Amino acid sequence: MSLTTTVVESHVEIPEGVEVRVEGRRVTVKGRKGSLTRDFSHTSVNIEHRGDIIRVWTGSRRKRERAVVKTIAAHIRNMIKGVEEGFTYKLKMVYVHFPMTVRVEGRRVLIENFTGERSPRVAKIVGDDTEVTVKGDDVIVTGIDIEAVAQTAANIQQATKIRRKDPRKFIDGIYVYSKE
């Protein structure tokens, strides 16, 4: 019985106008919207930068290490898309009786008068580049880091979660309806 190691690899193309620097397992991506740095040293994959392609590969026999290759390639693709176009999550305010108001104060989102509550509910804004704007009944979260934008939108949605009531009848809250 021979144990052969197979190389699992994935390639990420670098578009025009995007600069990528790879130092070991640390990847920095710079584009017209900004710069993102991510450290993948917790994995045992190899990352190489060749011309306009990034090669993510491993020669390990372990299934878990082979599976993480495409995940890291997807993270790098999201970093490239973020510095080129950015990410936008749109949330809708839904209320039946008590009109809620949402305002941004520093690095927090305050949700006031939610179901008639006197104290505001607070959601944290994650990331330095993440911006939250309120337009009518829409809350718009934008940024270049998809994880920070998605976590901020999740924090806002979770802040308006109603407990100990039937969610089919009490539908008040702020919900994500668009991801771009």
mmCIF file of C-alpha atoms in Angstrom:
data_model
loop_
_atom_site.group_PDB
_atom_site.id
_atom_site.type_symbol
_atom_site.label_atom_id
_atom_site.label_comp_id
_atom_site.label_asym_id
_atom_site.label_seq_id
_atom_site.Cartn_x
_atom_site.Cartn_y
_atom_site.Cartn_z
ATOM 1 C CA MET A 1 0.000 0.000 0.000
ATOM 2 C CA SER A 2 1.523 3.273 -1.060
ATOM 3 C CA LEU A 3 0.516 6.619 0.331
ATOM 4 C CA THR A 4 0.682 9.218 -2.373
ATOM 5 C CA THR A 5 0.200 12.860 -1.683
ATOM 6 C CA THR A 6 -2.031 14.686 -4.080
ATOM 7 C CA VAL A 7 -1.718 18.404 -4.502
ATOM 8 C CA VAL A 8 -4.979 20.306 -4.085
ATOM 9 C CA GLU A 9 -4.848 23.806 -5.482
ATOM 10 C CA SER A 10 -7.018 26.750 -6.408
ATOM 11 C CA HIS A 11 -6.222 29.832 -8.466
ATOM 12 C CA VAL A 12 -7.406 33.410 -7.979
ATOM 13 C CA GLU A 13 -7.053 35.892 -10.828
ATOM 14 C CA ILE A 14 -5.975 39.437 -9.988
ATOM 15 C CA PRO A 15 -7.804 42.057 -12.085
ATOM 16 C CA GLU A 16 -6.328 45.294 -13.437
ATOM 17 C CA GLY A 17 -5.911 48.048 -10.875
ATOM 18 C CA VAL A 18 -5.613 45.704 -7.877
ATOM 19 C CA GLU A 19 -2.291 45.186 -6.123
ATOM 20 C CA VAL A 20 -1.743 42.008 -4.099
ATOM 21 C CA ARG A 21 1.207 41.347 -1.796
ATOM 22 C CA VAL A 22 1.812 37.907 -0.256
ATOM 23 C CA GLU A 23 4.243 37.559 2.643
ATOM 24 C CA GLY A 24 4.194 33.968 3.831
ATOM 25 C CA ARG A 25 0.549 33.354 4.717
ATOM 26 C CA ARG A 26 -0.313 37.054 5.089
ATOM 27 C CA VAL A 27 -2.187 38.572 2.130
ATOM 28 C CA THR A 28 -2.610 42.318 1.521
ATOM 29 C CA VAL A 29 -4.927 43.549 -1.225
ATOM 30 C CA LYS A 30 -4.993 47.198 -2.347
ATOM 31 C CA GLY A 31 -7.535 48.701 -4.716
ATOM 32 C CA ARG A 32 -9.288 51.965 -5.481
ATOM 33 C CA LYS A 33 -11.620 51.693 -2.439
ATOM 34 C CA GLY A 34 -8.924 50.879 0.109
ATOM 35 C CA SER A 35 -6.696 48.169 1.500
ATOM 36 C CA LEU A 36 -7.382 44.866 3.288
ATOM 37 C CA THR A 37 -4.933 42.595 5.087
ATOM 38 C CA ARG A 38 -5.683 39.069 6.200
ATOM 39 C CA ASP A 39 -3.489 36.554 8.039
ATOM 40 C CA PHE A 40 -3.968 32.876 7.128
ATOM 41 C CA SER A 41 -1.149 31.558 9.350
ATOM 42 C CA HIS A 42 -3.606 29.394 11.309
ATOM 43 C CA THR A 43 -3.765 27.037 8.307
ATOM 44 C CA SER A 44 -1.087 24.897 6.705
ATOM 45 C CA VAL A 45 -1.737 25.932 3.103
ATOM 46 C CA ASN A 46 0.793 27.579 0.820
ATOM 47 C CA ILE A 47 0.020 30.876 -0.923
ATOM 48 C CA GLU A 48 2.072 31.999 -3.918
ATOM 49 C CA HIS A 49 1.836 35.131 -6.056
ATOM 50 C CA ARG A 50 2.771 34.556 -9.700
ATOM 51 C CA GLY A 51 2.138 37.430 -12.098
ATOM 52 C CA ASP A 52 -1.594 38.090 -12.160
ATOM 53 C CA ILE A 53 -2.578 34.833 -10.393
ATOM 54 C CA ILE A 54 -2.516 33.785 -6.747
ATOM 55 C CA ARG A 55 -2.032 30.056 -6.232
ATOM 56 C CA VAL A 56 -3.376 28.521 -3.014
ATOM 57 C CA TRP A 57 -2.278 24.918 -2.559
ATOM 58 C CA THR A 58 -1.420 22.122 -0.161
ATOM 59 C CA GLY A 59 0.175 18.718 -0.549
ATOM 60 C CA SER A 60 -1.196 17.368 2.709
ATOM 61 C CA ARG A 61 -3.028 14.044 2.952
ATOM 62 C CA ARG A 62 -5.334 15.366 5.660
ATOM 63 C CA LYS A 63 -8.862 15.984 4.462
ATOM 64 C CA ARG A 64 -9.387 19.085 6.622
ATOM 65 C CA GLU A 65 -6.266 20.795 5.282
ATOM 66 C CA ARG A 66 -7.226 19.977 1.693
ATOM 67 C CA ALA A 67 -10.755 21.335 2.252
ATOM 68 C CA VAL A 68 -9.529 24.719 3.481
ATOM 69 C CA VAL A 69 -7.742 25.506 0.179
ATOM 70 C CA LYS A 70 -10.898 26.634 -1.654
ATOM 71 C CA THR A 71 -12.106 28.481 1.453
ATOM 72 C CA ILE A 72 -8.965 30.616 1.560
ATOM 73 C CA ALA A 73 -9.197 31.222 -2.192
ATOM 74 C CA ALA A 74 -12.789 32.434 -1.674
ATOM 75 C CA HIS A 75 -11.621 34.767 1.123
ATOM 76 C CA ILE A 76 -9.010 36.259 -1.217
ATOM 77 C CA ARG A 77 -11.649 36.680 -3.976
ATOM 78 C CA ASN A 78 -13.896 38.507 -1.489
ATOM 79 C CA MET A 79 -10.994 40.771 -0.507
ATOM 80 C CA ILE A 80 -10.402 41.621 -4.185
ATOM 81 C CA LYS A 81 -14.115 42.274 -4.780
ATOM 82 C CA GLY A 82 -14.246 44.436 -1.646
ATOM 83 C CA VAL A 83 -11.411 46.767 -2.646
ATOM 84 C CA GLU A 84 -12.811 47.021 -6.196
ATOM 85 C CA GLU A 85 -16.576 47.375 -5.675
ATOM 86 C CA GLY A 86 -17.318 47.138 -1.945
ATOM 87 C CA PHE A 87 -20.228 45.362 -0.271
ATOM 88 C CA THR A 88 -23.699 46.678 0.574
ATOM 89 C CA TYR A 89 -26.301 45.101 2.846
ATOM 90 C CA LYS A 90 -29.777 46.662 2.937
ATOM 91 C CA LEU A 91 -32.075 46.206 5.906
ATOM 92 C CA LYS A 92 -35.762 47.150 6.172
ATOM 93 C CA MET A 93 -37.432 48.499 9.329
ATOM 94 C CA VAL A 94 -40.721 46.704 9.942
ATOM 95 C CA TYR A 95 -43.165 47.888 12.592
ATOM 96 C CA VAL A 96 -46.912 47.569 13.131
ATOM 97 C CA HIS A 97 -47.875 50.071 15.823
ATOM 98 C CA PHE A 98 -44.862 51.852 17.353
ATOM 99 C CA PRO A 99 -42.777 53.717 14.763
ATOM 100 C CA MET A 100 -39.126 53.053 15.562
ATOM 101 C CA THR A 101 -36.286 55.415 14.802
ATOM 102 C CA VAL A 102 -32.746 54.378 13.972
ATOM 103 C CA ARG A 103 -29.753 56.685 14.296
ATOM 104 C CA VAL A 104 -26.003 56.235 14.150
ATOM 105 C CA GLU A 105 -23.982 57.552 17.066
ATOM 106 C CA GLY A 106 -20.234 57.002 16.772
ATOM 107 C CA ARG A 107 -19.566 53.286 16.280
ATOM 108 C CA ARG A 108 -23.041 52.263 17.505
ATOM 109 C CA VAL A 109 -26.508 52.066 15.980
ATOM 110 C CA LEU A 110 -29.309 53.154 18.340
ATOM 111 C CA ILE A 111 -32.804 51.735 17.754
ATOM 112 C CA GLU A 112 -35.308 53.870 19.654
ATOM 113 C CA ASN A 113 -38.998 53.259 20.458
ATOM 114 C CA PHE A 114 -38.786 49.591 19.399
ATOM 115 C CA THR A 115 -42.177 48.104 20.373
ATOM 116 C CA GLY A 116 -42.676 51.139 22.624
ATOM 117 C CA GLU A 117 -39.631 50.478 24.796
ATOM 118 C CA ARG A 118 -38.268 53.526 26.610
ATOM 119 C CA SER A 119 -34.575 52.615 26.476
ATOM 120 C CA PRO A 120 -32.896 52.293 23.060
ATOM 121 C CA ARG A 121 -31.489 49.022 21.791
ATOM 122 C CA VAL A 122 -27.847 49.196 20.716
ATOM 123 C CA ALA A 123 -26.009 47.398 17.872
ATOM 124 C CA LYS A 124 -22.239 47.585 17.418
ATOM 125 C CA ILE A 125 -20.651 48.619 14.099
ATOM 126 C CA VAL A 126 -17.799 46.221 13.285
ATOM 127 C CA GLY A 127 -14.732 47.341 11.310
ATOM 128 C CA ASP A 128 -13.094 50.688 10.664
ATOM 129 C CA ASP A 129 -14.368 51.103 7.085
ATOM 130 C CA THR A 130 -17.975 50.030 7.720
ATOM 131 C CA GLU A 131 -20.559 52.785 7.319
ATOM 132 C CA VAL A 132 -24.226 52.729 8.314
ATOM 133 C CA THR A 133 -26.757 55.161 6.837
ATOM 134 C CA VAL A 134 -30.500 55.465 7.415
ATOM 135 C CA LYS A 135 -32.812 56.491 4.538
ATOM 136 C CA GLY A 136 -36.492 56.359 5.411
ATOM 137 C CA ASP A 137 -37.307 52.791 6.430
ATOM 138 C CA ASP A 138 -34.033 51.448 5.030
ATOM 139 C CA VAL A 139 -30.780 50.923 6.929
ATOM 140 C CA ILE A 140 -27.827 50.608 4.526
ATOM 141 C CA VAL A 141 -24.540 49.035 5.649
ATOM 142 C CA THR A 142 -21.560 49.502 3.293
ATOM 143 C CA GLY A 143 -17.855 48.684 3.451
ATOM 144 C CA ILE A 144 -14.960 46.856 1.809
ATOM 145 C CA ASP A 145 -14.654 43.944 4.267
ATOM 146 C CA ILE A 146 -17.519 41.490 3.719
ATOM 147 C CA GLU A 147 -17.161 39.980 7.181
ATOM 148 C CA ALA A 148 -17.404 43.358 8.937
ATOM 149 C CA VAL A 149 -20.387 44.440 6.804
ATOM 150 C CA ALA A 150 -22.225 41.152 7.333
ATOM 151 C CA GLN A 151 -21.532 41.126 11.090
ATOM 152 C CA THR A 152 -22.747 44.713 11.456
ATOM 153 C CA ALA A 153 -25.973 43.859 9.599
ATOM 154 C CA ALA A 154 -26.401 40.774 11.803
ATOM 155 C CA ASN A 155 -25.841 42.869 14.948
ATOM 156 C CA ILE A 156 -28.580 45.293 13.875
ATOM 157 C CA GLN A 157 -30.978 42.455 13.061
ATOM 158 C CA GLN A 158 -30.227 40.633 16.343
ATOM 159 C CA ALA A 159 -30.707 43.828 18.378
ATOM 160 C CA THR A 160 -34.365 43.860 17.326
ATOM 161 C CA LYS A 161 -35.064 40.211 18.029
ATOM 162 C CA ILE A 162 -38.292 39.785 20.018
ATOM 163 C CA ARG A 163 -38.139 37.202 22.779
ATOM 164 C CA ARG A 164 -40.948 35.346 24.538
ATOM 165 C CA LYS A 165 -43.554 36.233 21.888
ATOM 166 C CA ASP A 166 -44.811 34.475 18.783
ATOM 167 C CA PRO A 167 -42.602 35.694 15.877
ATOM 168 C CA ARG A 168 -45.409 35.002 13.378
ATOM 169 C CA LYS A 169 -47.624 37.601 15.032
ATOM 170 C CA PHE A 170 -45.065 40.095 16.353
ATOM 171 C CA ILE A 171 -43.092 40.835 13.190
ATOM 172 C CA ASP A 172 -41.516 44.111 14.330
ATOM 173 C CA GLY A 173 -37.787 44.302 13.682
ATOM 174 C CA ILE A 174 -35.080 45.206 11.212
ATOM 175 C CA TYR A 175 -34.407 42.539 8.580
ATOM 176 C CA VAL A 176 -31.787 42.057 5.828
ATOM 177 C CA TYR A 177 -33.455 42.043 2.417
ATOM 178 C CA SER A 178 -30.576 42.668 -0.013
ATOM 179 C CA LYS A 179 -26.902 41.701 -0.217
ATOM 180 C CA GLU A 180 -24.790 43.220 -2.985
#
